[in-house]
JSON list of C-alpha atoms in Angstrom, two decimals:
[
{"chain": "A", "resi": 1, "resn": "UNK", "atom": "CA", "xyz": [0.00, 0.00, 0.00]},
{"chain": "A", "resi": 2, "resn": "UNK", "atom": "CA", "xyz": [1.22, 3.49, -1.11]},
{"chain": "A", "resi": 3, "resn": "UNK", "atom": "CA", "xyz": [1.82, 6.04, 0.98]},
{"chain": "A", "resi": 4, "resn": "UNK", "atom": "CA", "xyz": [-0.91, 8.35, -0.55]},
{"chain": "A", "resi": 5, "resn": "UNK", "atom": "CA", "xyz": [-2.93, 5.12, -0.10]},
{"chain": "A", "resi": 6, "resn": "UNK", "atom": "CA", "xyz": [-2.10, 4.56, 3.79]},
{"chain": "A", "resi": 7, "resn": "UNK", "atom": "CA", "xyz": [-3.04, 7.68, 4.55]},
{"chain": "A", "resi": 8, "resn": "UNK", "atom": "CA", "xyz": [-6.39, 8.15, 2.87]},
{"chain": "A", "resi": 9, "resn": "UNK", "atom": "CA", "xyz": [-7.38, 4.79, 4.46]},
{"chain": "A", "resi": 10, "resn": "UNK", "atom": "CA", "xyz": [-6.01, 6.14, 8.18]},
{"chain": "A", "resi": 11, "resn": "UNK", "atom": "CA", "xyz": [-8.18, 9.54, 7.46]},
{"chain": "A", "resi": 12, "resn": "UNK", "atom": "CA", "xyz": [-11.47, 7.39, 5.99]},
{"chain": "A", "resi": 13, "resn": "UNK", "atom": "CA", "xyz": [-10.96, 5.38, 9.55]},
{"chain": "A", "resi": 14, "resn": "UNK", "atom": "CA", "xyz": [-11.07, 8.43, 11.52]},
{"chain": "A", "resi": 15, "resn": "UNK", "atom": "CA", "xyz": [-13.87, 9.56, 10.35]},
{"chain": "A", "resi": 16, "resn": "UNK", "atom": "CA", "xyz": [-16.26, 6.46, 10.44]},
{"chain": "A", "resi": 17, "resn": "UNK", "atom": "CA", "xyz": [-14.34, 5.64, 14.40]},
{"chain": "A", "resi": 18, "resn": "UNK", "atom": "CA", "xyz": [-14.98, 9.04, 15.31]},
{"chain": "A", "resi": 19, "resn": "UNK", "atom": "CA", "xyz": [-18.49, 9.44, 14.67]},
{"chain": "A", "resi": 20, "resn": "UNK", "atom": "CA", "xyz": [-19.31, 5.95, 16.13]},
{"chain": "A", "resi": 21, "resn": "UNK", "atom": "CA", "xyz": [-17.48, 7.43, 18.56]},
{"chain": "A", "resi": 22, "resn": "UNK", "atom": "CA", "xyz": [-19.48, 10.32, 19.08]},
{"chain": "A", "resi": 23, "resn": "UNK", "atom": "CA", "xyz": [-22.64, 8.54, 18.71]},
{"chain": "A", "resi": 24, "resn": "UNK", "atom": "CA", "xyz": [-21.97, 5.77, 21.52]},
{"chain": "A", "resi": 25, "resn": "UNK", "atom": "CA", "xyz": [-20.60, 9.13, 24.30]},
{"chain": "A", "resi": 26, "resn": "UNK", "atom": "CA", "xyz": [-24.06, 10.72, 23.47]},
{"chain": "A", "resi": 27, "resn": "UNK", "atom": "CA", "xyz": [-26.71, 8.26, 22.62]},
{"chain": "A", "resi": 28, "resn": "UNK", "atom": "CA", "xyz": [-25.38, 4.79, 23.51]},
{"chain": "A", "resi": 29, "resn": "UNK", "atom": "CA", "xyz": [-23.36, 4.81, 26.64]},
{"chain": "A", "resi": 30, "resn": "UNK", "atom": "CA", "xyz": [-25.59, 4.90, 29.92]},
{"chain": "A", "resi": 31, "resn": "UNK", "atom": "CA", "xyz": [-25.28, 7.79, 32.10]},
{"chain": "A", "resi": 32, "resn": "UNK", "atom": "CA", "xyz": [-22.90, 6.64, 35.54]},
{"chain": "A", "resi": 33, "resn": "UNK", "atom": "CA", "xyz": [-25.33, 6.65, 38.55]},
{"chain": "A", "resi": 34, "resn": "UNK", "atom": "CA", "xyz": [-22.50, 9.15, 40.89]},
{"chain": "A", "resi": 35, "resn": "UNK", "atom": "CA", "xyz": [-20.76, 10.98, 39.03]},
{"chain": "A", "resi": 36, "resn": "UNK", "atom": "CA", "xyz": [-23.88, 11.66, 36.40]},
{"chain": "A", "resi": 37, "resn": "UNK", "atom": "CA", "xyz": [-23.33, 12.93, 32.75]},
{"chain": "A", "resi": 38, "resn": "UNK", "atom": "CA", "xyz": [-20.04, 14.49, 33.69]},
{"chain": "A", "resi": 39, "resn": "UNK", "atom": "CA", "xyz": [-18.50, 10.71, 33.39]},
{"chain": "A", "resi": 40, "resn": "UNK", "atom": "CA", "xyz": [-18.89, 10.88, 29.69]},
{"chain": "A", "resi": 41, "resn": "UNK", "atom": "CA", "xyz": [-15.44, 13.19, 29.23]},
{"chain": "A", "resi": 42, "resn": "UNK", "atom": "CA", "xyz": [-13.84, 9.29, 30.36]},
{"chain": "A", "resi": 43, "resn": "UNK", "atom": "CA", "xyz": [-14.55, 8.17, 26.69]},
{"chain": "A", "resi": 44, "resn": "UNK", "atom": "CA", "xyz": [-12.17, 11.14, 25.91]},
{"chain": "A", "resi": 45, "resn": "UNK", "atom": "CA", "xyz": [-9.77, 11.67, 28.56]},
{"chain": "A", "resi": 46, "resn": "UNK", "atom": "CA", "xyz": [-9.10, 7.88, 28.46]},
{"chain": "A", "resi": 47, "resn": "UNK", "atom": "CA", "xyz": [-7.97, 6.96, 24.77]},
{"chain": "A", "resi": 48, "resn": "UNK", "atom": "CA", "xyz": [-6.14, 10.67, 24.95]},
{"chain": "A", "resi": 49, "resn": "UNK", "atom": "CA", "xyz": [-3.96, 9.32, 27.91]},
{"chain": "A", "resi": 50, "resn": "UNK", "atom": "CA", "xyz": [-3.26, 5.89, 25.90]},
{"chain": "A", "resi": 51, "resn": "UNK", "atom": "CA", "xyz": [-2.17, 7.46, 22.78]},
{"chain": "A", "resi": 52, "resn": "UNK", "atom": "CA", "xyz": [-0.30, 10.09, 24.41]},
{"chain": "A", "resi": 53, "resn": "UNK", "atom": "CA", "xyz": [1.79, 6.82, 26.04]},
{"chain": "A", "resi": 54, "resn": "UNK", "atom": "CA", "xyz": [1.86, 5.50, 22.26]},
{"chain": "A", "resi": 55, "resn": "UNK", "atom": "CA", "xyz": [3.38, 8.67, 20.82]},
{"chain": "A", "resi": 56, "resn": "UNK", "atom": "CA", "xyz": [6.35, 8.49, 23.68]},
{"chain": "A", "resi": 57, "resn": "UNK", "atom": "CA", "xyz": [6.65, 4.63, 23.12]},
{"chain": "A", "resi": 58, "resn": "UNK", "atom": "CA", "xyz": [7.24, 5.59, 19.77]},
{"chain": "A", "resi": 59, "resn": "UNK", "atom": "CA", "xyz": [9.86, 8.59, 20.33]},
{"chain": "A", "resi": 60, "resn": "UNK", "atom": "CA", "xyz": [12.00, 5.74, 22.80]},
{"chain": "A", "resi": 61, "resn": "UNK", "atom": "CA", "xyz": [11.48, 3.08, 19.56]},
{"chain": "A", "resi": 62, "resn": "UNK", "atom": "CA", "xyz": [12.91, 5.47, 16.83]},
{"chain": "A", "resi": 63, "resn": "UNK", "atom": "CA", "xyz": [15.50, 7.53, 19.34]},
{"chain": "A", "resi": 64, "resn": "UNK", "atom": "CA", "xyz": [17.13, 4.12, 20.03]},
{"chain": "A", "resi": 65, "resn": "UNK", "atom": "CA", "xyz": [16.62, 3.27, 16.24]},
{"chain": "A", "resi": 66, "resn": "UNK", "atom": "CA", "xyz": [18.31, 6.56, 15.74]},
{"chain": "A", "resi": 67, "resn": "UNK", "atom": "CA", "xyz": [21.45, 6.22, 17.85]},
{"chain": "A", "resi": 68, "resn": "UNK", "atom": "CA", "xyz": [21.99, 2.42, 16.46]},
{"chain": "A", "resi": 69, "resn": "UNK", "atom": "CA", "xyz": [22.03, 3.81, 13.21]},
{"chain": "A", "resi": 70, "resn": "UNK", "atom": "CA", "xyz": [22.42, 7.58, 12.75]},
{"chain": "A", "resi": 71, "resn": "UNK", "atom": "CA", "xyz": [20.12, 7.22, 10.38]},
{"chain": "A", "resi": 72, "resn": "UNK", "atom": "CA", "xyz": [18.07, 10.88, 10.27]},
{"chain": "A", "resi": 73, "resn": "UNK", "atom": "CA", "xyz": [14.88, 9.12, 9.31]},
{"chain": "A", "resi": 74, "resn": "UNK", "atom": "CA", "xyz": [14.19, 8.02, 12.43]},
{"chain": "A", "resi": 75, "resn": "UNK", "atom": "CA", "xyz": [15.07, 11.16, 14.34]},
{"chain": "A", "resi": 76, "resn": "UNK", "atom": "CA", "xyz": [12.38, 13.09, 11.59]},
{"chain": "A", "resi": 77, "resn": "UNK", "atom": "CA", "xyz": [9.49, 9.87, 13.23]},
{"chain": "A", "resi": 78, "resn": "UNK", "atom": "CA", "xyz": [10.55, 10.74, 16.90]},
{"chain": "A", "resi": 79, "resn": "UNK", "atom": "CA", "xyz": [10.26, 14.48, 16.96]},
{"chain": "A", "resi": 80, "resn": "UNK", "atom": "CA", "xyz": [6.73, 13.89, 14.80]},
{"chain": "A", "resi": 81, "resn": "UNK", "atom": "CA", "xyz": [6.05, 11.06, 17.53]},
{"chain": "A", "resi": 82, "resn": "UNK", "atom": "CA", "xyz": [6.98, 13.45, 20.17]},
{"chain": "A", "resi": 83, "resn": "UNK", "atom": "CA", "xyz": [4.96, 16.84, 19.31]},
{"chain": "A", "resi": 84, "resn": "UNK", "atom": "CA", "xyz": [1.80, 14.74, 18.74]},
{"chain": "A", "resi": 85, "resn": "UNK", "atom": "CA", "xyz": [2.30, 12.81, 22.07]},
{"chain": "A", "resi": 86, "resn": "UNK", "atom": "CA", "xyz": [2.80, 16.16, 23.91]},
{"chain": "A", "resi": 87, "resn": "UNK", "atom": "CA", "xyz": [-0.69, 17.36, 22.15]},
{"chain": "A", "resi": 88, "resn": "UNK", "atom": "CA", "xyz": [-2.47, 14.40, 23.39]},
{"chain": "A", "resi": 89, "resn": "UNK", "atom": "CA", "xyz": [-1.21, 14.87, 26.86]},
{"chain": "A", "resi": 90, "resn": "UNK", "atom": "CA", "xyz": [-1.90, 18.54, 27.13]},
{"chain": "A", "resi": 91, "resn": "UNK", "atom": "CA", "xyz": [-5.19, 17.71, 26.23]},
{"chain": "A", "resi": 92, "resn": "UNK", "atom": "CA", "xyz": [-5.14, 15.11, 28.88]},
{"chain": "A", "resi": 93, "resn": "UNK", "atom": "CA", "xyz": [-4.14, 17.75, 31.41]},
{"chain": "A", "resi": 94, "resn": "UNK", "atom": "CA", "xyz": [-7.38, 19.97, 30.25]},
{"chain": "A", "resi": 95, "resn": "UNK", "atom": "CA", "xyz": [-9.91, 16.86, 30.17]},
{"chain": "A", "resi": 96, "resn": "UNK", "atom": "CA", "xyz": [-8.43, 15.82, 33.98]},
{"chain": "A", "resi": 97, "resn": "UNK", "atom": "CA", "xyz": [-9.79, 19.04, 35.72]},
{"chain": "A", "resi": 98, "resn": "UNK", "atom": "CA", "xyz": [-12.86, 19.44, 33.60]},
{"chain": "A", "resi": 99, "resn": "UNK", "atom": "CA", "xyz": [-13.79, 15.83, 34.96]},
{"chain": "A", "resi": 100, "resn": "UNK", "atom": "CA", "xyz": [-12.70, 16.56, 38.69]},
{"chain": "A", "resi": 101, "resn": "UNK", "atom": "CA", "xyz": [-14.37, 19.95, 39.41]},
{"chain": "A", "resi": 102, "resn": "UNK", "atom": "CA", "xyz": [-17.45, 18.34, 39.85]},
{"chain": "A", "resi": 103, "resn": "UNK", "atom": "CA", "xyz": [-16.16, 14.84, 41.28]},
{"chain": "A", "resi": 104, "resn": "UNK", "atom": "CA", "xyz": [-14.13, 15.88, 43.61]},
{"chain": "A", "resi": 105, "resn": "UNK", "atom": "CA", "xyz": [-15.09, 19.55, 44.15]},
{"chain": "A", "resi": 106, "resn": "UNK", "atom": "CA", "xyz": [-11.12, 20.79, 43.22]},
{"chain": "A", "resi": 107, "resn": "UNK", "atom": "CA", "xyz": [-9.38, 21.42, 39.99]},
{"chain": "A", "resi": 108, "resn": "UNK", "atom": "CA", "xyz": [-6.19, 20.06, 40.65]},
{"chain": "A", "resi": 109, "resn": "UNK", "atom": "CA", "xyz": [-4.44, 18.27, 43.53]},
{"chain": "A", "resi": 110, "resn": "UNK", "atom": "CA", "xyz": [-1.16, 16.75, 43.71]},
{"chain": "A", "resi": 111, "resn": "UNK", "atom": "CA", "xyz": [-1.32, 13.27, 44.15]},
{"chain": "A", "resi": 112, "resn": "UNK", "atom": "CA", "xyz": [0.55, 10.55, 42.43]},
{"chain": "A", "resi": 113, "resn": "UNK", "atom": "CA", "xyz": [-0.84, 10.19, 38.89]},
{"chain": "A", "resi": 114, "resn": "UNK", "atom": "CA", "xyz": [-1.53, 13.56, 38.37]},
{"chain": "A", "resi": 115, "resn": "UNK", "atom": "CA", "xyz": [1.83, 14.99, 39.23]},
{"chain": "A", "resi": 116, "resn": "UNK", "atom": "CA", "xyz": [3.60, 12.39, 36.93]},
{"chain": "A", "resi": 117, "resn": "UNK", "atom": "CA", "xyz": [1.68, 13.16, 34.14]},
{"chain": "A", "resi": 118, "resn": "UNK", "atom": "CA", "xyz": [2.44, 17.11, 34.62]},
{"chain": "A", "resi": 119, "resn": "UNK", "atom": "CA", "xyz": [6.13, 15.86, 34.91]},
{"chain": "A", "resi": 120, "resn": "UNK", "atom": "CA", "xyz": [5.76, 13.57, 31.82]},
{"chain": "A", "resi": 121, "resn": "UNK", "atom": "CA", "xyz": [4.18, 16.70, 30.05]},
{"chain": "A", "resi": 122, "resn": "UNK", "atom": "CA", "xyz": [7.38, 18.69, 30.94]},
{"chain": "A", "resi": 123, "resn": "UNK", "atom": "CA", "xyz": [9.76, 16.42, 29.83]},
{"chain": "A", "resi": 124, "resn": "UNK", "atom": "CA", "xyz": [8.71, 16.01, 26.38]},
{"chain": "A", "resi": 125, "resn": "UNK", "atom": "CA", "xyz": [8.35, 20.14, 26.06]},
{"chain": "A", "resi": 126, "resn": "UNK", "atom": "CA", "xyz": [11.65, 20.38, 27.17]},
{"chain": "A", "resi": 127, "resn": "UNK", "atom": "CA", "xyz": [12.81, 17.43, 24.82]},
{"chain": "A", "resi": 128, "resn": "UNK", "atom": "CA", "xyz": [11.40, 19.71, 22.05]},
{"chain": "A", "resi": 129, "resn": "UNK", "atom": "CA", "xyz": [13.05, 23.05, 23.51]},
{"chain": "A", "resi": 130, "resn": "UNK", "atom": "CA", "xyz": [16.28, 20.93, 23.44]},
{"chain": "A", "resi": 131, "resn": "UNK", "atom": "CA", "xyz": [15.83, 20.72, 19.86]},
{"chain": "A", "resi": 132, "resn": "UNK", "atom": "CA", "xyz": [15.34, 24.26, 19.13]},
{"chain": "A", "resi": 133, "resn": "UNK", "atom": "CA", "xyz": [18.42, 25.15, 20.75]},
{"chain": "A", "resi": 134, "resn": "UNK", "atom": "CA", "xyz": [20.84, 23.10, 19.65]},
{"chain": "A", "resi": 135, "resn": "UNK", "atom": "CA", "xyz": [22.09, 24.29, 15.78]},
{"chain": "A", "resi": 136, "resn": "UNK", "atom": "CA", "xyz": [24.10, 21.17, 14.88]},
{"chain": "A", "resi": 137, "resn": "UNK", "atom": "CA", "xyz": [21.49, 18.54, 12.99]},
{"chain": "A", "resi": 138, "resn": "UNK", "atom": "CA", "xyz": [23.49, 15.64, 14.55]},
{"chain": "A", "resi": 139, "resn": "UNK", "atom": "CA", "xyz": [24.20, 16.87, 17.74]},
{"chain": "A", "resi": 140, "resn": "UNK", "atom": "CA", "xyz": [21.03, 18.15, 18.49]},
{"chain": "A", "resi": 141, "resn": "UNK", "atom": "CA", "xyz": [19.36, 14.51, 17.00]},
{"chain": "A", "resi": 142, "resn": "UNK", "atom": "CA", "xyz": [21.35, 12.55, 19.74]},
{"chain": "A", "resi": 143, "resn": "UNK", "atom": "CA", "xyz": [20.96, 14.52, 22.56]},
{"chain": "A", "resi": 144, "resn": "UNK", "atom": "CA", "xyz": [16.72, 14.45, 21.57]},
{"chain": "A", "resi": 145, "resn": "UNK", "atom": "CA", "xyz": [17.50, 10.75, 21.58]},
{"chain": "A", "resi": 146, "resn": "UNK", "atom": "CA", "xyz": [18.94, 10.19, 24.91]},
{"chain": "A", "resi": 147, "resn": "UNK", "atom": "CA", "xyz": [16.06, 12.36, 26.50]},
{"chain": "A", "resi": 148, "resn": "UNK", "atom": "CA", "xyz": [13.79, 10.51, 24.35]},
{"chain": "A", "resi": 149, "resn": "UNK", "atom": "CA", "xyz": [15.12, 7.37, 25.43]},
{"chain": "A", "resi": 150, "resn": "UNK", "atom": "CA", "xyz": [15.26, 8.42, 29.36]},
{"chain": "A", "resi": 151, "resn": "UNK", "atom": "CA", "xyz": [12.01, 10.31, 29.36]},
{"chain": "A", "resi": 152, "resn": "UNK", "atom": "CA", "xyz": [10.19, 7.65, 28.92]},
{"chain": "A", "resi": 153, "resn": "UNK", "atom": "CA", "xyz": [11.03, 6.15, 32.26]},
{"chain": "A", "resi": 154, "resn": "UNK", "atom": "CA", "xyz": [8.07, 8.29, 33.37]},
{"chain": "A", "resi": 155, "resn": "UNK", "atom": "CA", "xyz": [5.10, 6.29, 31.43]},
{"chain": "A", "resi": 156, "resn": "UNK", "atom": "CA", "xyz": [4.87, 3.46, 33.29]},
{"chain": "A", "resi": 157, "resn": "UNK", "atom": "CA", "xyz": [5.42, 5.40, 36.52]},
{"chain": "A", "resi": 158, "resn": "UNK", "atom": "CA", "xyz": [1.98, 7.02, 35.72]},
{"chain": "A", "resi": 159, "resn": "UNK", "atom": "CA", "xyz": [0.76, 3.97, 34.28]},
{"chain": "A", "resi": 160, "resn": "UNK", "atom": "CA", "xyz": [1.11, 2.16, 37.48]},
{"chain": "A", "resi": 161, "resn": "UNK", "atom": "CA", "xyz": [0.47, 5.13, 39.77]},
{"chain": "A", "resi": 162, "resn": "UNK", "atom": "CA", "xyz": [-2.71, 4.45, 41.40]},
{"chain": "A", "resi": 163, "resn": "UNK", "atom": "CA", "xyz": [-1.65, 0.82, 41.47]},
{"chain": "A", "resi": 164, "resn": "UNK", "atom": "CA", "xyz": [1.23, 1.55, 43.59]},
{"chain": "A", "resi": 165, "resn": "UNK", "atom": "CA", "xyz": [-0.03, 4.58, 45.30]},
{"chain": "A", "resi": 166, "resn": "UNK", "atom": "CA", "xyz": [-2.88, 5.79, 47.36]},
{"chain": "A", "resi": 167, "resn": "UNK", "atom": "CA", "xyz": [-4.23, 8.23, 45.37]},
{"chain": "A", "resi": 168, "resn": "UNK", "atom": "CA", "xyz": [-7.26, 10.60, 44.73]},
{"chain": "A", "resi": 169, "resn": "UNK", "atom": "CA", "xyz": [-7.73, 9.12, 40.99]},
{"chain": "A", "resi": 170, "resn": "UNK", "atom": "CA", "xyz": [-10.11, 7.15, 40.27]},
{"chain": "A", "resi": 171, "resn": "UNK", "atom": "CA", "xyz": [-8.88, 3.22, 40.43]},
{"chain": "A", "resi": 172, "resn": "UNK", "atom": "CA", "xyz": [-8.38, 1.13, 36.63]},
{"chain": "A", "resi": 173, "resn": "UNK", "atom": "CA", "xyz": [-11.46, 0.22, 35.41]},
{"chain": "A", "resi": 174, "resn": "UNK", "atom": "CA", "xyz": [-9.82, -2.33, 33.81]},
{"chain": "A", "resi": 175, "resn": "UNK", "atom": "CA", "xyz": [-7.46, -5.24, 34.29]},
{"chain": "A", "resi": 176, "resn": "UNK", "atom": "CA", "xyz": [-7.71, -3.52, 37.83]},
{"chain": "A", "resi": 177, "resn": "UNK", "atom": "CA", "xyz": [-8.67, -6.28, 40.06]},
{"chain": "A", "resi": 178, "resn": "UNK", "atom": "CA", "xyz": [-11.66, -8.08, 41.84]},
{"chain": "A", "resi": 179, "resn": "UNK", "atom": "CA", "xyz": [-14.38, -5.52, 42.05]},
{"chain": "A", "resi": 180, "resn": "UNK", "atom": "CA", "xyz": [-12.92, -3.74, 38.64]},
{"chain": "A", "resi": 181, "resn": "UNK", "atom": "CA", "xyz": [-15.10, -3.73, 35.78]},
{"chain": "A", "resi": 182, "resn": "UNK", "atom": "CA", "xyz": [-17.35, -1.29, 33.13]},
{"chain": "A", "resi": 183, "resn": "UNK", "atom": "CA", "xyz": [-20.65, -2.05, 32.06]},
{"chain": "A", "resi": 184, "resn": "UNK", "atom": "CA", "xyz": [-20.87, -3.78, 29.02]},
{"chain": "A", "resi": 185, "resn": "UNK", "atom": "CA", "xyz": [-22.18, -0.62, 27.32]},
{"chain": "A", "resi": 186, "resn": "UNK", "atom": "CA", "xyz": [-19.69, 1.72, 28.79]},
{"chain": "A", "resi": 187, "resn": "UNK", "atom": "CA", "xyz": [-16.92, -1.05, 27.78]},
{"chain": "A", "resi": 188, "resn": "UNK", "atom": "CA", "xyz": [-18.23, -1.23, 24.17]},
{"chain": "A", "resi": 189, "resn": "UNK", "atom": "CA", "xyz": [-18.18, 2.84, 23.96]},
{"chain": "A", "resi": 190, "resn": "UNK", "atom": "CA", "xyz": [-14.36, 3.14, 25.02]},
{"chain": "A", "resi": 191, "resn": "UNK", "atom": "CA", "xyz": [-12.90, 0.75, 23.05]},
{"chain": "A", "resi": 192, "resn": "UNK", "atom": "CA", "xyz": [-14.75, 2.26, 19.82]},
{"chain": "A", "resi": 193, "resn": "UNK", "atom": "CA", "xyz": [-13.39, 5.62, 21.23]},
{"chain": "A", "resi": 194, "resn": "UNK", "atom": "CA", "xyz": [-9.76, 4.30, 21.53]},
{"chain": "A", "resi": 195, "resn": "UNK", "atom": "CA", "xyz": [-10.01, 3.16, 18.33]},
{"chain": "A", "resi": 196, "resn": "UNK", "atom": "CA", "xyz": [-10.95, 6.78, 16.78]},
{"chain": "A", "resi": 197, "resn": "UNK", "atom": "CA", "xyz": [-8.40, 8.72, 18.87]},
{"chain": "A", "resi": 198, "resn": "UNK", "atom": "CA", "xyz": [-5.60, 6.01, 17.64]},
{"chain": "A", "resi": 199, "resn": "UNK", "atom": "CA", "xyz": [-6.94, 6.60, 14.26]},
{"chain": "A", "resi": 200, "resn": "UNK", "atom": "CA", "xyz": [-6.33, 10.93, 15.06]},
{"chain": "A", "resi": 201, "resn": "UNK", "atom": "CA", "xyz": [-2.88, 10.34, 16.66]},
{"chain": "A", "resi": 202, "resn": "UNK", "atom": "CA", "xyz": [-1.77, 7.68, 13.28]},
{"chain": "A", "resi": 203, "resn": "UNK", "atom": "CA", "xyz": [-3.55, 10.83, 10.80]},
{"chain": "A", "resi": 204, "resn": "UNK", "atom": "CA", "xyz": [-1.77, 13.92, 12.70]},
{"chain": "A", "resi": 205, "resn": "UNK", "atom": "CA", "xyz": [2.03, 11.76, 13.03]},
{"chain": "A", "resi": 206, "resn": "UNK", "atom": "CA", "xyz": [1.82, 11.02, 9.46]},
{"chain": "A", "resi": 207, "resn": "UNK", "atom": "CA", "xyz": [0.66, 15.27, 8.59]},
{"chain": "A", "resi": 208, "resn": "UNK", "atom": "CA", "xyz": [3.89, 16.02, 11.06]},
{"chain": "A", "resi": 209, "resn": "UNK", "atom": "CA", "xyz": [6.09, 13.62, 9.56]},
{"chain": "A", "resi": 210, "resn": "UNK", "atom": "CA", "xyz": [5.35, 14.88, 6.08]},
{"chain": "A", "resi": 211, "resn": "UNK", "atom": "CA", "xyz": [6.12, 19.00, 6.95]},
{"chain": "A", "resi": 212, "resn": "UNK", "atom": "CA", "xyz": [8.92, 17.08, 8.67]},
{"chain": "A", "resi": 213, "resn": "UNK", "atom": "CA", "xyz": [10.19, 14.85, 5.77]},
{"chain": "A", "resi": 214, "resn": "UNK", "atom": "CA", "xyz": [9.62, 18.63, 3.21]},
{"chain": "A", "resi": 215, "resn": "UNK", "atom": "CA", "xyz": [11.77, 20.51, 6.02]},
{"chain": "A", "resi": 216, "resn": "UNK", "atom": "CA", "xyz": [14.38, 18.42, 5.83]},
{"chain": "A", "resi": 217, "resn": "UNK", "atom": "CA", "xyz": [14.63, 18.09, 1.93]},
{"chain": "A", "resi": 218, "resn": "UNK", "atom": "CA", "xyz": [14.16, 22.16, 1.91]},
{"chain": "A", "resi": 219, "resn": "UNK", "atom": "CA", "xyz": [17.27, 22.13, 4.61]},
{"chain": "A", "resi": 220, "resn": "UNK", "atom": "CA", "xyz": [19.35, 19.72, 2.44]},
{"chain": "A", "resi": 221, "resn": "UNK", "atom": "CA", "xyz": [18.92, 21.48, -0.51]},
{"chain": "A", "resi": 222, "resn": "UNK", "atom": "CA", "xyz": [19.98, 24.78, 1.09]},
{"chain": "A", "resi": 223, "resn": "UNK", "atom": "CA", "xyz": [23.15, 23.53, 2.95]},
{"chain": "A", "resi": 224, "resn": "UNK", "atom": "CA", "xyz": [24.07, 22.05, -0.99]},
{"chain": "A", "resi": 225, "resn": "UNK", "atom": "CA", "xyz": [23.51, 25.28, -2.43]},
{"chain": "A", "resi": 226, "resn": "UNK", "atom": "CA", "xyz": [25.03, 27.36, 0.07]},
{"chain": "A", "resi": 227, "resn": "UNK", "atom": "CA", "xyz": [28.55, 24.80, 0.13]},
{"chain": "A", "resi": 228, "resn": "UNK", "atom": "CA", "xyz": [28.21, 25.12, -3.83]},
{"chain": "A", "resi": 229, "resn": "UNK", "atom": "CA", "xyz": [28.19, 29.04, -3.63]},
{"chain": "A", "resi": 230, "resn": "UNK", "atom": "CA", "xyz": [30.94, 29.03, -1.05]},
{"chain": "A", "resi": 231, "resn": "UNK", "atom": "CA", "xyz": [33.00, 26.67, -3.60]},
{"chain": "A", "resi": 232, "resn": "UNK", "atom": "CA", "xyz": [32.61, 28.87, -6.50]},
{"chain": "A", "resi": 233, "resn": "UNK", "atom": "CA", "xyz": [33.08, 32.25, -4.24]},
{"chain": "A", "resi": 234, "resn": "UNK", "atom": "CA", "xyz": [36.93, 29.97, -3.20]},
{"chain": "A", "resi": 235, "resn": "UNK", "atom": "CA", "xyz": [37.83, 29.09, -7.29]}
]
């Protein structure tokens, strides 16, 4: 399958996930007898905080692919990887506090989870800082790479947060125990919804990449003409 191909089949997912998606939140899904219609921002905040682990899990892949083989290609799919995955978690960090205000009466507190996933948000903005700083193409691709690489430390840390730790967040819902567990409804309505926001995440990395993949041809091009003027400026 061609490129072109890929992502016109990626996009024509999105759209069908997304309103099924949309449809199952609003009309499907039944309403959660405590926390009321509020719950529904779950369907959202939930397949946000999954892909936002994908798009890391994906900048520690290709920065390791990277330093094994210098091989620029996979430094243009971890910086895509990485902007997307820091989009997905600020959005996480906007969903969160929409869905506690009314729960638990607070915006914010600083309990386990939450805290992690503010530091996990920070590490990847300053993993893309690093890169704006830094002139040298090579220098500034390994050093991405080896916060890349280390960064990522910090996913399952919030993964396994409120497994570990007491906290104010809400326990898993699933694969979280005896006494764990969504309504077959509600169950049905997330995984459609994962599905649709893994479909956005695949349709927006593939976008980056491509501005990405044009920058760096544009770049190329330049340094080539630039070495070529300098050459004929020396003879």
């Amino acid at each position: 399958m061609s490129r072109c191909k890929f992502a016109i089949f990626i996009d024509s997912m999105l759209f069908i996930t997304m309103a099924a998606a949309m449809a199952m939140i609003f009309l499907y899904a039944p309403i959660e007898s405590e926390m009321g219609i509020v719950q529904k921002i779950f369907y959202v905040h939930v397949p946000l905080a999954w892909n936002a682990f994908l798009g890391f899990a994906m900048v520690f892949y290709y920065s390791f692919r990277y330093l094994s083989t210098r091989n620029p290609r996979y430094d243009r799919r971890a910086l895509s990887a990485a902007e997307v995955g820091v989009l997905f978690t600020t959005l996480v960090l906007i969903t969160g506090p929409i869905w506690a205000k009314p729960v638990w009466g607070i915006w914010w507190t600083w309990d386990a989870r939450l805290t992690l996933t503010l530091v996990l948000w920070l590490i990847y903005i300053g993993y893309l800082m690093l890169r704006r700083y830094i002139e040298s193409p090579e220098r500034r691709a390994v050093l991405a790479a080896v916060v890349g690489i280390t960064g990522f430390i910090d996913v399952p840390l919030v993964y396994f947060a409120i497994r570990w730790w007491r906290t104010q967040h809400p326990q898993p819902v699933i694969a979280g125990g005896e006494g764990s567990g969504l309504d077959p409804a509600m169950a049905a309505t997330l995984w459609v919804s994962v599905a649709a926001f893994t479909f956005l995440f695949l349709a927006l990395f593939g976008r980056r990449l491509d501005v990405e993949v044009e920058r760096s041809r544009r770049e190329t091009e330049r340094d080539a003409a630039e070495a070529a003027h300098a050459q004929g400026v020396r003879t």
